[in-house]
Amino acid sequence: MPIYPLKETRQSPQSQTKAFSWLKDNLFSSLSNAALTFIALYLIYLILPPILDWMIFDANFDLTADNDSCGREGACWAFIDSNLKMFIYGFYPQEELWRVNTMFGIIIGLVVFGSLIKKSQYRAHYIIGAFLIYPIVAFVLLHGGLGLEVVETDKWGGLTLTVVVAAIGIVASFPLGILFALGRQSKMRVVRFISVVYIEFVRGVPLITILFMASVVLPLFFSAGMDFDKLLRALIGITLFQTAYIAEVIRGGLQAIPKGQYEAADAAGLSFMKKTVLVILPQALKVSIPNIVGSFIALFKDTTLVLIIGLFDMLAIVGAATSNSSWLGRDTEGYVFVAMVIWVILYSMSLYSKKLETRFSTEHK
Amino acid sequence: MSELINKEVGEKGCCEIIEINALNKWYGDFHALKDIDLKVKEGEIIVVCGPSGSGKSTLIRCVNFLEKFQEGSIVVDGTELTDDVKKIRRVRSEVSMVFQHFNLFPHLNIIDNLTLAPIWVHNETKQAARDKALQLLDRVDIKDQAKKYPNQLSGGKQQRVAIARALCTSPKIMLFDEPTSALDPEMISEVLDVMVELAKEGITMICVTHEMGFAKKVADRIIFMDEGQIIEENEPESFFKNPESDRLKLFLDQILSQ
Ligand SMILES: Nc1ncnc2c1ncn2[C@@H]1O[C@H](COP(=O)(O)OP(=O)(O)OP(=O)(O)O)[C@@H](O)[C@H]1O
Ligand SMILES: [Mg+2]
């Protein structure tokens, strides 16, 4: 019988010319791939230089410049600088801006603290507590009361409004979405019927329609004299809308759970509630995370539609700022800036969801 | 062998802990269980075998009401199974089940898998549940894996965890549905060993399995099912030596020639 000696391990030949082989594998692996690479390079050559010229090389970075001295061949970033407060806070009173800052500061503090106590056994209590208490604190800070001067919601605007609308939409639609997802799976006919009708109706209608309906139809339910807050209408509309999408996403997660999990939970004697909360939902939510975050990102973009019913979110602020006679015609700067800010926020959200995904899949599948 | 012969049904507890009377079950139009009568005494070890589709799983799943049935009655430890949720839960808190595919909760680590039911169904304190869970893990020889997640363990270990989980609520009755059929051959014995130990301790067991060695070793009675019926039942010696029905003879030929 022949006996074979153990072989030495060797370096892969590829690792020696890394850059070259990467190029070859990724950009020039075949003739058509190479052609695409050249086309892409050409397109970049066409598009990128003018943009860079406008944004950087021909732009005026002199923040003291005014509309006339700025010049028209490139961007005038002084416009952003002198309107920055408006972009962030809308028409919120100058003296009260600290309240908005405090609100954002607290939430950042809460998140940082939460990530520091990852191992603590009280983490769940902390998170639930924060979820219950923070909205009240935030509302008092933003709106006033308890000795703080009241700032009506029509003064809210800019990035603050965008974030507030998206955050409330996200936080409120999440539990509602779970309820409707469970409702759609329920054995009770009526519950199932209501859930299906609601979800399918809302998903069949664009958000704009729902926002219009919320702003026109909702007040009909209240007596004429009562002023029904415009922002509240938008929030209700957005929450109703988002609930249906979250419900569908979570239903997908529920369907991914094997029958054996239900059986094991049943056999152990868990009640329906305990089975759902302890066994089914954690697994369903985990598989749904990418889609949930995707849906939240879509919502964040959609919140810009509130400008249609007269709220001044960040996008609407561009219009307001450039209608001011001293900055006429600087819309491009405004929209580019808003696009960049929103992109940074959304891209961070999607990075975070990737991180969550990998954390879950390495910790426990 | 001698210890097996000494084992008599009579020396097991005095009373019937499971009474199944004239049980009939349909899936739609398909008659899955036909007039099943079965009484199990406290501490008795029953092995159920039979060809695929004969209704073995259906039968034991009726005992903890994972399957509803249309006719007949099942009384478990004095509680008759009806649609009444409270009664179902009372029965389930006394009956534990081990599944073919383990069905561990993948989002919980091993120790949390074990303590879930004790804490949330039996209202035990966290500490008491943990202590007990660690003891049980020790007994099935996987104490050092308590912090791992199910998918990090081999099939044999997962099934041992599943057995420990089932024991964690101190059940009076254990149901096993082909606990070794999904395992790689080299892992079957580690699970069977645990089950043999269990059987010696006097817990009531109904075990669907094709492991005839196991049946010979521990069963008080073996039940052979086919087409939704109990065809034959006997204590192990006679079951293997003098099968009466042709179907059982055929079945034994097939299974023992493997
Ligand atoms: N949910 C169901 N709906 C319809 N028919 C079913 C269902 N579950 C089982 N059956 C049928 O009932 C019969 C008995 O099934 P059961 O699972 O009890 O068989 P088994 O003896 O456990 O077989 P196996 O050895 O394959 O596990 C089979 O013919 C099966 O097709
Ligand atoms: Mg079966």
XYZ file of C-alpha atoms and ligand atoms in Angstrom:
655
model
C 0.000 0.000 0.000
C 1.467 3.373 -0.984
C 1.811 6.042 1.687
C 1.665 9.675 0.688
C 3.623 12.293 2.648
C 1.864 15.488 3.803
C 2.239 18.353 1.330
C 3.580 21.809 2.181
C 1.015 24.612 2.043
C 1.854 27.177 -0.630
C 0.744 30.728 -1.350
C -1.884 31.078 -4.017
C -0.223 32.399 -7.181
C -2.889 35.091 -7.423
C -1.960 36.819 -4.206
C 1.309 37.986 -5.719
C -0.212 40.403 -8.217
C -3.241 41.491 -6.303
C -4.161 44.748 -8.005
C -3.706 43.364 -11.463
C -5.693 40.214 -10.861
C -8.486 42.173 -9.170
C -8.771 44.338 -12.273
C -8.761 41.311 -14.466
C -11.360 39.411 -12.433
C -13.745 42.264 -11.834
C -13.503 44.608 -14.775
C -12.055 42.721 -17.730
C -13.075 39.127 -17.184
C -14.602 38.887 -20.658
C -14.912 40.912 -23.829
C -18.397 42.161 -22.989
C -17.347 42.942 -19.445
C -14.408 44.937 -20.763
C -16.716 46.827 -23.142
C -19.056 47.667 -20.263
C -16.113 48.853 -18.214
C -15.085 51.250 -20.967
C -18.628 52.510 -21.455
C -18.949 53.104 -17.719
C -15.636 54.931 -17.646
C -16.771 57.114 -20.551
C -20.044 57.959 -18.809
C -18.195 58.887 -15.653
C -15.907 61.065 -17.761
C -18.962 62.808 -19.217
C -20.816 63.349 -15.967
C -18.325 63.767 -13.184
C -16.146 66.735 -14.324
C -19.031 69.210 -14.809
C -20.446 68.268 -11.426
C -17.103 68.617 -9.722
C -16.529 71.937 -11.509
C -19.858 73.254 -10.298
C -19.573 71.951 -6.773
C -15.907 72.582 -6.098
C -13.619 74.109 -8.719
C -15.888 76.888 -9.991
C -17.741 77.200 -6.710
C -17.492 80.109 -4.373
C -16.617 79.077 -0.860
C -16.494 82.613 0.448
C -19.139 82.385 3.137
C -19.439 86.165 3.421
C -20.402 86.543 -0.238
C -23.935 87.599 -1.145
C -26.052 86.499 -4.068
C -24.586 88.990 -6.544
C -20.921 88.814 -5.620
C -21.062 85.022 -5.600
C -21.072 84.551 -9.353
C -23.176 82.204 -11.438
C -20.705 79.764 -12.975
C -20.438 77.601 -9.862
C -22.179 76.838 -6.621
C -22.561 79.535 -4.045
C -22.151 77.817 -0.712
C -22.676 81.017 1.221
C -26.354 80.433 0.520
C -26.333 77.212 2.515
C -24.307 78.748 5.291
C -26.539 81.730 5.803
C -29.685 79.602 5.659
C -28.338 76.684 7.640
C -30.512 77.340 10.666
C -33.582 77.369 8.484
C -32.582 74.081 6.872
C -32.214 72.479 10.263
C -34.922 74.122 12.369
C -37.414 75.617 9.911
C -39.133 78.633 11.460
C -38.596 77.566 15.028
C -37.999 80.692 17.196
C -34.319 81.592 17.546
C -34.334 81.819 21.361
C -35.875 78.363 21.676
C -33.524 76.446 19.402
C -31.772 74.940 22.429
C -34.899 72.864 22.960
C -34.525 71.160 19.596
C -30.828 70.629 20.239
C -31.574 69.190 23.652
C -34.078 66.806 22.127
C -31.538 65.529 19.597
C -28.840 65.508 22.259
C -30.896 63.320 24.583
C -31.650 60.747 21.924
C -27.986 60.529 20.929
C -27.092 60.146 24.587
C -29.691 57.417 25.007
C -28.404 55.492 22.011
C -24.769 55.783 23.093
C -25.607 54.710 26.631
C -27.673 51.834 25.280
C -24.760 50.541 23.241
C -22.485 50.763 26.292
C -24.689 48.487 28.395
C -25.062 45.786 25.752
C -24.185 43.065 28.211
C -26.303 44.325 31.093
C -29.275 42.278 32.199
C -31.298 45.488 32.551
C -30.855 46.426 28.904
C -34.384 45.378 27.931
C -35.839 47.453 30.777
C -33.732 50.385 29.678
C -34.848 50.160 26.058
C -38.517 49.782 26.905
C -38.311 52.590 29.455
C -36.614 54.878 26.956
C -39.238 54.060 24.351
C -42.039 54.977 26.725
C -40.569 58.081 28.341
C -38.536 59.715 25.600
C -41.466 60.569 23.288
C -43.118 62.492 26.130
C -39.935 64.381 26.923
C -39.361 65.099 23.240
C -42.909 66.331 22.795
C -42.705 68.686 25.769
C -39.363 70.030 24.547
C -40.516 70.622 20.988
C -44.052 71.732 21.593
C -43.786 73.396 24.970
C -45.831 73.261 28.130
C -44.679 72.617 31.701
C -43.345 76.160 31.807
C -41.805 76.107 28.348
C -43.227 78.531 25.844
C -45.532 76.791 23.369
C -44.219 76.603 19.798
C -47.031 75.746 17.413
C -46.361 72.961 14.937
C -46.599 75.282 11.933
C -43.305 76.777 13.120
C -41.602 73.403 13.014
C -39.684 72.669 9.869
C -36.512 71.676 8.093
C -34.494 68.651 9.027
C -36.133 68.658 12.460
C -39.552 68.170 10.951
C -38.299 65.535 8.513
C -36.734 63.551 11.322
C -39.697 63.979 13.669
C -42.203 62.878 11.039
C -40.112 59.890 9.973
C -39.327 58.856 13.540
C -42.919 59.024 14.713
C -44.063 57.228 11.579
C -41.509 54.495 12.183
C -42.109 54.091 15.896
C -45.897 54.146 15.658
C -46.203 51.927 12.610
C -43.984 49.180 13.979
C -46.265 47.798 16.730
C -49.336 48.424 14.575
C -47.686 46.580 11.704
C -46.965 43.614 13.967
C -50.611 43.531 15.044
C -51.873 43.575 11.479
C -49.358 40.940 10.393
C -50.564 38.674 13.184
C -54.145 39.590 12.360
C -53.659 38.486 8.801
C -52.545 35.062 10.063
C -55.246 34.807 12.689
C -57.628 31.886 12.807
C -60.443 34.303 13.561
C -62.156 35.118 10.287
C -63.231 38.644 11.185
C -59.793 39.672 12.370
C -58.212 38.201 9.283
C -60.719 39.868 6.998
C -60.219 43.302 8.534
C -56.446 42.950 8.352
C -56.442 41.856 4.738
C -58.801 44.615 3.645
C -56.816 47.266 5.482
C -53.427 46.127 4.231
C -54.510 45.642 0.640
C -56.430 48.907 0.530
C -53.567 50.994 1.854
C -50.999 49.285 -0.329
C -53.117 49.976 -3.350
C -53.111 53.731 -2.784
C -50.187 56.176 -3.150
C -49.000 57.999 -0.048
C -49.954 61.345 -1.564
C -53.560 60.251 -1.737
C -53.492 59.124 1.846
C -51.925 62.397 2.935
C -54.601 64.363 1.107
C -57.265 62.166 2.588
C -55.811 62.623 6.043
C -55.702 66.371 5.667
C -59.126 66.728 4.085
C -61.167 63.807 5.386
C -59.933 63.529 8.962
C -61.126 67.014 9.986
C -64.639 66.027 8.908
C -64.800 63.757 11.917
C -64.248 66.662 14.266
C -66.502 69.582 15.048
C -65.966 72.551 12.788
C -64.641 74.868 15.454
C -61.909 72.525 16.544
C -58.633 73.172 14.808
C -57.106 69.888 13.845
C -53.367 70.160 13.773
C -51.905 69.875 10.274
C -48.846 67.976 11.442
C -50.984 65.524 13.384
C -52.997 64.826 10.236
C -49.842 64.132 8.303
C -48.565 61.865 11.072
C -51.775 59.858 11.145
C -51.711 59.496 7.371
C -48.086 58.404 7.315
C -48.560 55.959 10.174
C -51.599 54.385 8.517
C -49.614 54.057 5.313
C -46.456 52.656 6.839
C -48.378 50.201 9.030
C -49.612 48.316 5.990
C -46.117 47.941 4.544
C -44.549 46.891 7.819
C -47.357 44.381 8.280
C -46.568 42.787 4.943
C -42.850 42.692 5.626
C -43.402 41.040 8.995
C -45.882 38.609 7.528
C -43.110 37.494 5.201
C -40.959 36.857 8.257
C -43.754 34.950 9.966
C -44.124 32.696 6.962
C -40.437 31.848 7.070
C -40.829 30.199 10.474
C -41.047 26.428 10.320
C -44.137 24.684 11.638
C -41.985 22.853 14.158
C -41.415 26.080 16.082
C -45.134 26.556 16.640
C -45.448 22.902 17.626
C -42.567 23.011 20.070
C -44.029 26.115 21.698
C -47.511 24.594 21.816
C -46.251 21.315 23.181
C -44.461 23.180 25.959
C -47.809 24.633 27.010
C -47.122 28.275 26.136
C -50.221 30.413 25.696
C -50.839 32.078 22.343
C -49.480 35.384 23.595
C -46.340 33.908 25.110
C -45.735 31.733 22.090
C -46.033 34.750 19.817
C -43.904 37.096 21.884
C -41.217 34.690 23.073
C -40.827 32.290 20.179
C -42.421 33.436 16.951
C -41.934 37.206 16.758
C -38.243 37.314 17.685
C -37.501 34.947 14.831
C -39.875 36.617 12.405
C -38.500 40.081 13.138
C -34.960 38.868 12.758
C -35.520 37.543 9.259
C -37.421 40.698 8.381
C -34.780 43.191 9.519
C -33.411 43.987 6.051
C -36.894 44.503 4.675
C -38.036 46.481 7.694
C -35.097 48.836 7.350
C -35.707 49.029 3.604
C -39.267 50.024 4.316
C -38.161 52.637 6.842
C -35.755 54.086 4.302
C -38.573 54.326 1.785
C -40.694 56.058 4.410
C -37.936 58.518 5.198
C -37.802 59.509 1.541
C -41.567 59.674 1.318
C -41.841 62.087 4.228
C -40.765 64.802 1.805
C -44.297 64.546 0.427
C -45.647 66.336 3.494
C -44.713 69.568 1.749
C -47.734 68.920 -0.468
C -50.100 69.482 2.416
C -48.245 72.570 3.512
C -45.639 71.411 5.995
C -42.135 72.785 5.700
C -39.840 69.813 5.749
C -36.274 70.208 4.596
C -37.179 70.035 0.920
C -39.856 72.688 1.239
C -37.361 74.912 3.049
C -35.336 75.176 -0.179
C -38.283 76.829 -1.846
C -38.860 79.112 1.119
C -35.211 80.124 1.319
C -34.813 80.899 -2.378
C -37.989 82.937 -2.545
C -36.272 85.340 -0.219
C -35.167 88.146 -2.545
C -31.570 88.086 -1.340
C -31.025 84.496 -2.531
C -33.121 84.281 -5.701
C -32.139 81.485 -8.084
C -30.052 79.386 -5.693
C -32.411 76.391 -5.790
C -29.759 74.046 -7.174
C -27.483 74.607 -4.208
C -30.402 74.001 -1.896
C -31.551 70.781 -3.516
C -28.014 69.397 -3.831
C -27.431 70.113 -0.157
C -30.705 68.488 0.893
C -29.948 65.480 -1.288
C -26.551 65.068 0.359
C -27.949 65.324 3.875
C -30.717 62.809 3.179
C -28.264 60.485 1.461
C -25.952 60.520 4.469
C -28.843 59.681 6.796
C -30.256 56.909 4.628
C -26.879 55.405 3.865
C -26.082 55.263 7.587
C -29.403 53.528 8.150
C -28.627 50.929 5.542
C -25.098 50.405 6.877
C -26.578 49.910 10.323
C -29.012 47.332 9.023
C -26.145 45.446 7.356
C -24.350 45.449 10.666
C -27.424 44.164 12.453
C -27.810 41.424 9.875
C -24.267 40.163 10.187
C -24.443 40.387 13.953
C -27.528 38.238 14.019
C -26.270 35.730 11.504
C -22.957 35.200 13.282
C -24.393 35.162 16.781
C -27.179 32.730 16.123
C -28.860 31.815 12.902
C -31.808 -10.415 28.887
C -32.968 -11.733 32.233
C -33.717 -8.300 33.630
C -35.978 -7.697 30.679
C -38.026 -10.770 31.317
C -38.454 -9.822 34.938
C -39.976 -6.566 33.900
C -43.679 -6.938 34.138
C -46.366 -4.494 33.272
C -47.952 -5.237 36.595
C -45.095 -3.873 38.642
C -45.450 -0.448 37.033
C -47.645 2.038 38.855
C -51.133 1.150 39.819
C -53.049 3.480 37.645
C -53.658 4.317 34.070
C -52.149 7.680 33.262
C -53.267 7.779 29.642
C -56.586 6.354 28.510
C -57.440 6.492 24.843
C -60.901 5.249 23.958
C -62.308 4.632 20.467
C -60.195 7.414 18.999
C -60.963 8.359 15.398
C -59.251 11.084 13.468
C -59.702 12.351 9.951
C -57.587 14.717 7.871
C -60.330 16.005 5.626
C -61.698 12.812 4.128
C -58.678 10.736 4.995
C -59.293 8.428 7.945
C -55.943 8.645 9.724
C -56.758 6.896 13.036
C -59.336 4.155 13.317
C -60.870 3.142 16.646
C -57.705 3.378 18.656
C -57.898 2.019 22.198
C -54.815 2.343 24.307
C -54.235 2.474 28.019
C -50.864 3.376 29.428
C -49.955 2.779 33.047
C -47.857 5.148 35.057
C -44.193 4.464 34.404
C -44.848 2.261 31.425
C -42.574 2.417 28.389
C -44.473 2.009 25.133
C -42.772 1.759 21.768
C -44.878 2.432 18.691
C -43.719 1.193 15.304
C -45.182 0.638 11.886
C -44.704 1.591 8.251
C -44.570 5.196 7.085
C -47.958 6.878 7.002
C -49.522 4.408 9.414
C -50.554 7.156 11.847
C -47.903 6.810 14.562
C -47.126 10.508 14.739
C -50.776 11.384 14.516
C -51.540 9.154 17.482
C -48.972 10.566 19.849
C -49.678 14.110 18.703
C -53.283 13.604 19.758
C -52.082 12.895 23.293
C -50.886 16.489 23.767
C -53.530 17.866 21.419
C -51.162 19.043 18.719
C -53.742 17.317 16.539
C -57.463 17.631 17.069
C -59.571 14.507 16.804
C -63.184 14.076 15.838
C -64.335 11.027 17.789
C -63.412 9.192 20.946
C -61.796 10.404 24.118
C -58.345 10.862 25.577
C -57.855 11.240 29.304
C -54.388 12.228 30.466
C -53.739 12.016 34.190
C -57.386 12.613 34.977
C -57.871 15.469 32.527
C -60.037 14.805 29.513
C -58.854 16.553 26.368
C -61.502 18.800 24.877
C -61.381 22.157 23.104
C -61.078 23.783 26.523
C -57.808 25.733 26.378
C -57.224 25.445 30.107
C -57.432 21.677 30.037
C -55.202 21.483 26.990
C -52.615 23.594 28.745
C -52.860 21.542 31.910
C -52.182 18.392 29.919
C -49.359 20.022 28.006
C -47.704 21.128 31.204
C -47.494 17.477 32.249
C -46.594 16.025 28.878
C -43.352 16.834 27.073
C -42.517 16.044 23.493
C -39.290 15.358 21.641
C -39.475 15.847 17.888
C -37.755 14.225 14.966
C -36.222 17.540 13.905
C -35.450 18.720 17.453
C -37.370 21.985 17.022
C -35.076 23.867 19.372
C -35.621 27.613 19.415
C -32.815 28.924 17.204
C -32.897 32.476 18.591
C -32.245 31.338 22.162
C -29.083 29.823 23.524
C -29.182 26.361 25.044
C -29.838 27.446 28.590
C -32.639 29.793 27.518
C -34.152 27.020 25.432
C -34.345 24.913 28.556
C -35.649 27.558 30.923
C -38.319 29.048 28.654
C -41.179 26.749 29.645
C -40.265 26.480 33.348
C -40.229 30.267 33.654
C -43.178 31.175 31.454
C -45.474 28.182 31.882
C -44.584 26.856 35.321
C -43.805 30.212 36.904
C -40.490 29.076 38.307
C -37.935 31.664 39.278
C -35.122 32.310 36.823
C -32.544 31.025 39.249
C -34.376 27.802 40.034
C -34.958 27.143 36.349
C -31.313 27.755 35.541
C -30.055 25.473 38.267
C -32.299 22.716 37.122
C -31.408 23.278 33.479
C -27.695 23.018 34.249
C -28.279 19.781 36.145
C -30.173 18.335 33.209
C -27.551 19.459 30.726
C -25.015 17.732 32.892
C -27.079 14.595 32.759
C -27.196 14.575 28.975
C -23.504 15.419 29.014
C -23.486 18.862 27.407
C -23.146 21.193 30.355
C -20.259 23.074 28.764
C -22.392 24.108 25.783
C -24.984 26.034 27.781
C -24.127 29.378 26.193
C -24.059 28.130 22.625
C -26.878 28.424 20.128
C -28.603 25.321 18.770
C -27.181 25.599 15.264
C -23.674 25.479 16.680
C -24.215 21.927 17.912
C -24.221 18.612 16.089
C -27.536 16.867 15.479
C -26.972 14.366 18.256
C -26.199 17.120 20.739
C -29.203 19.136 19.623
C -31.458 16.170 20.227
C -29.940 15.653 23.664
C -30.625 19.314 24.399
C -34.182 18.792 23.190
C -34.562 15.898 25.618
C -33.180 18.007 28.437
C -35.585 20.778 27.470
C -38.461 18.332 27.582
C -37.396 17.148 31.025
C -36.941 20.635 32.398
C -40.622 20.973 33.261
C -40.591 17.704 35.252
C -43.188 16.051 33.029
C -45.040 12.911 33.983
C -45.145 11.720 30.411
C -42.614 11.953 27.601
C -43.601 11.595 23.953
C -40.886 10.841 21.410
C -41.584 11.081 17.682
C -38.773 9.279 15.868
C -36.069 11.083 17.851
C -33.207 9.431 16.013
C -34.442 9.334 12.411
C -32.963 12.678 11.450
C -29.544 11.890 12.893
C -26.362 10.774 11.220
C -25.734 7.112 12.057
C -22.805 7.775 14.376
C -24.949 10.003 16.580
C -27.902 7.702 17.090
C -26.447 5.815 20.012
C -25.626 8.911 22.072
C -29.304 9.851 21.968
C -30.561 6.334 22.584
C -28.264 6.044 25.607
C -29.910 9.073 27.155
C -33.340 7.614 26.458
C -32.426 4.292 28.014
C -31.297 6.096 31.158
C -34.588 7.937 31.219
C -36.594 4.782 30.800
C -34.916 3.294 33.846
C -36.057 6.180 35.976
C -39.726 5.372 35.845
C -41.060 8.192 33.709
C -43.962 7.237 31.426
C -42.816 7.154 27.813
C -44.493 6.701 24.468
C -41.853 6.427 21.845
C -42.320 6.190 18.098
C -39.147 4.638 16.786
C -37.738 2.031 14.466
C -34.786 1.336 16.738
C -35.721 -2.236 17.557
C -32.673 -2.714 19.754
C -33.903 0.088 21.936
C -37.406 -1.384 21.951
C -36.123 -4.782 23.046
C -34.064 -3.240 25.784
C -36.542 -0.942 27.487
C -40.091 -1.355 26.202
C -42.796 -2.804 28.395
C -45.049 -3.076 25.385
C -44.569 -2.633 21.667
C -47.420 -1.463 19.489
C -47.524 -2.105 15.777
C -49.662 0.205 13.674
C -50.710 0.068 10.057
C -53.232 2.099 8.088
C -54.361 4.038 11.137
C -55.005 0.980 13.266
C -53.280 -0.826 16.080
C -52.649 -4.210 14.467
C -50.782 -5.932 17.223
C -49.361 -5.201 20.653
C -47.233 -7.338 22.890
C -44.363 -7.341 25.328
C -41.017 -7.299 23.481
C -40.109 -10.997 23.771
C -43.252 -12.297 22.097
C -43.512 -9.297 19.798
C -40.314 -10.262 18.031
C -40.468 -14.032 18.528
C -44.091 -14.783 17.744
C -45.573 -12.081 15.563
C -49.097 -13.121 14.720
C -50.261 -10.948 11.852
C -48.713 -11.221 8.409
C -48.225 -7.496 8.238
C -46.094 -7.473 11.352
C -44.090 -10.441 10.086
C -43.446 -8.603 6.842
C -42.602 -5.404 8.695
C -40.183 -7.167 11.038
C -38.551 -8.942 8.108
C -37.967 -5.649 6.370
C -36.777 -3.736 9.373
C -34.573 -6.403 10.895
C -32.921 -7.313 7.601
C -31.584 -3.763 7.288
N -51.735 17.601 8.260
C -52.107 16.550 7.510
N -53.024 16.703 6.530
C -53.419 15.662 5.785
N -52.956 14.416 5.913
C -52.048 14.184 6.860
C -51.561 15.248 7.708
N -50.661 14.733 8.553
C -50.577 13.417 8.269
N -51.388 13.089 7.269
C -51.583 11.752 6.707
O -51.972 10.895 7.743
C -51.303 9.659 7.640
C -50.600 9.322 8.926
O -49.585 10.265 9.102
P -48.510 10.145 10.255
O -47.622 11.321 10.150
O -49.197 9.944 11.546
O -47.746 8.829 9.855
P -46.492 8.164 10.541
O -46.889 6.806 10.912
O -45.970 9.060 11.586
O -45.481 8.068 9.346
P -43.930 8.420 9.274
O -43.197 7.196 9.651
O -43.736 8.777 7.835
O -43.678 9.572 10.189
C -50.363 9.758 6.451
O -50.951 9.080 5.358
C -50.282 11.211 6.171
O -50.188 11.441 4.787
Mg -44.247 10.304 11.856
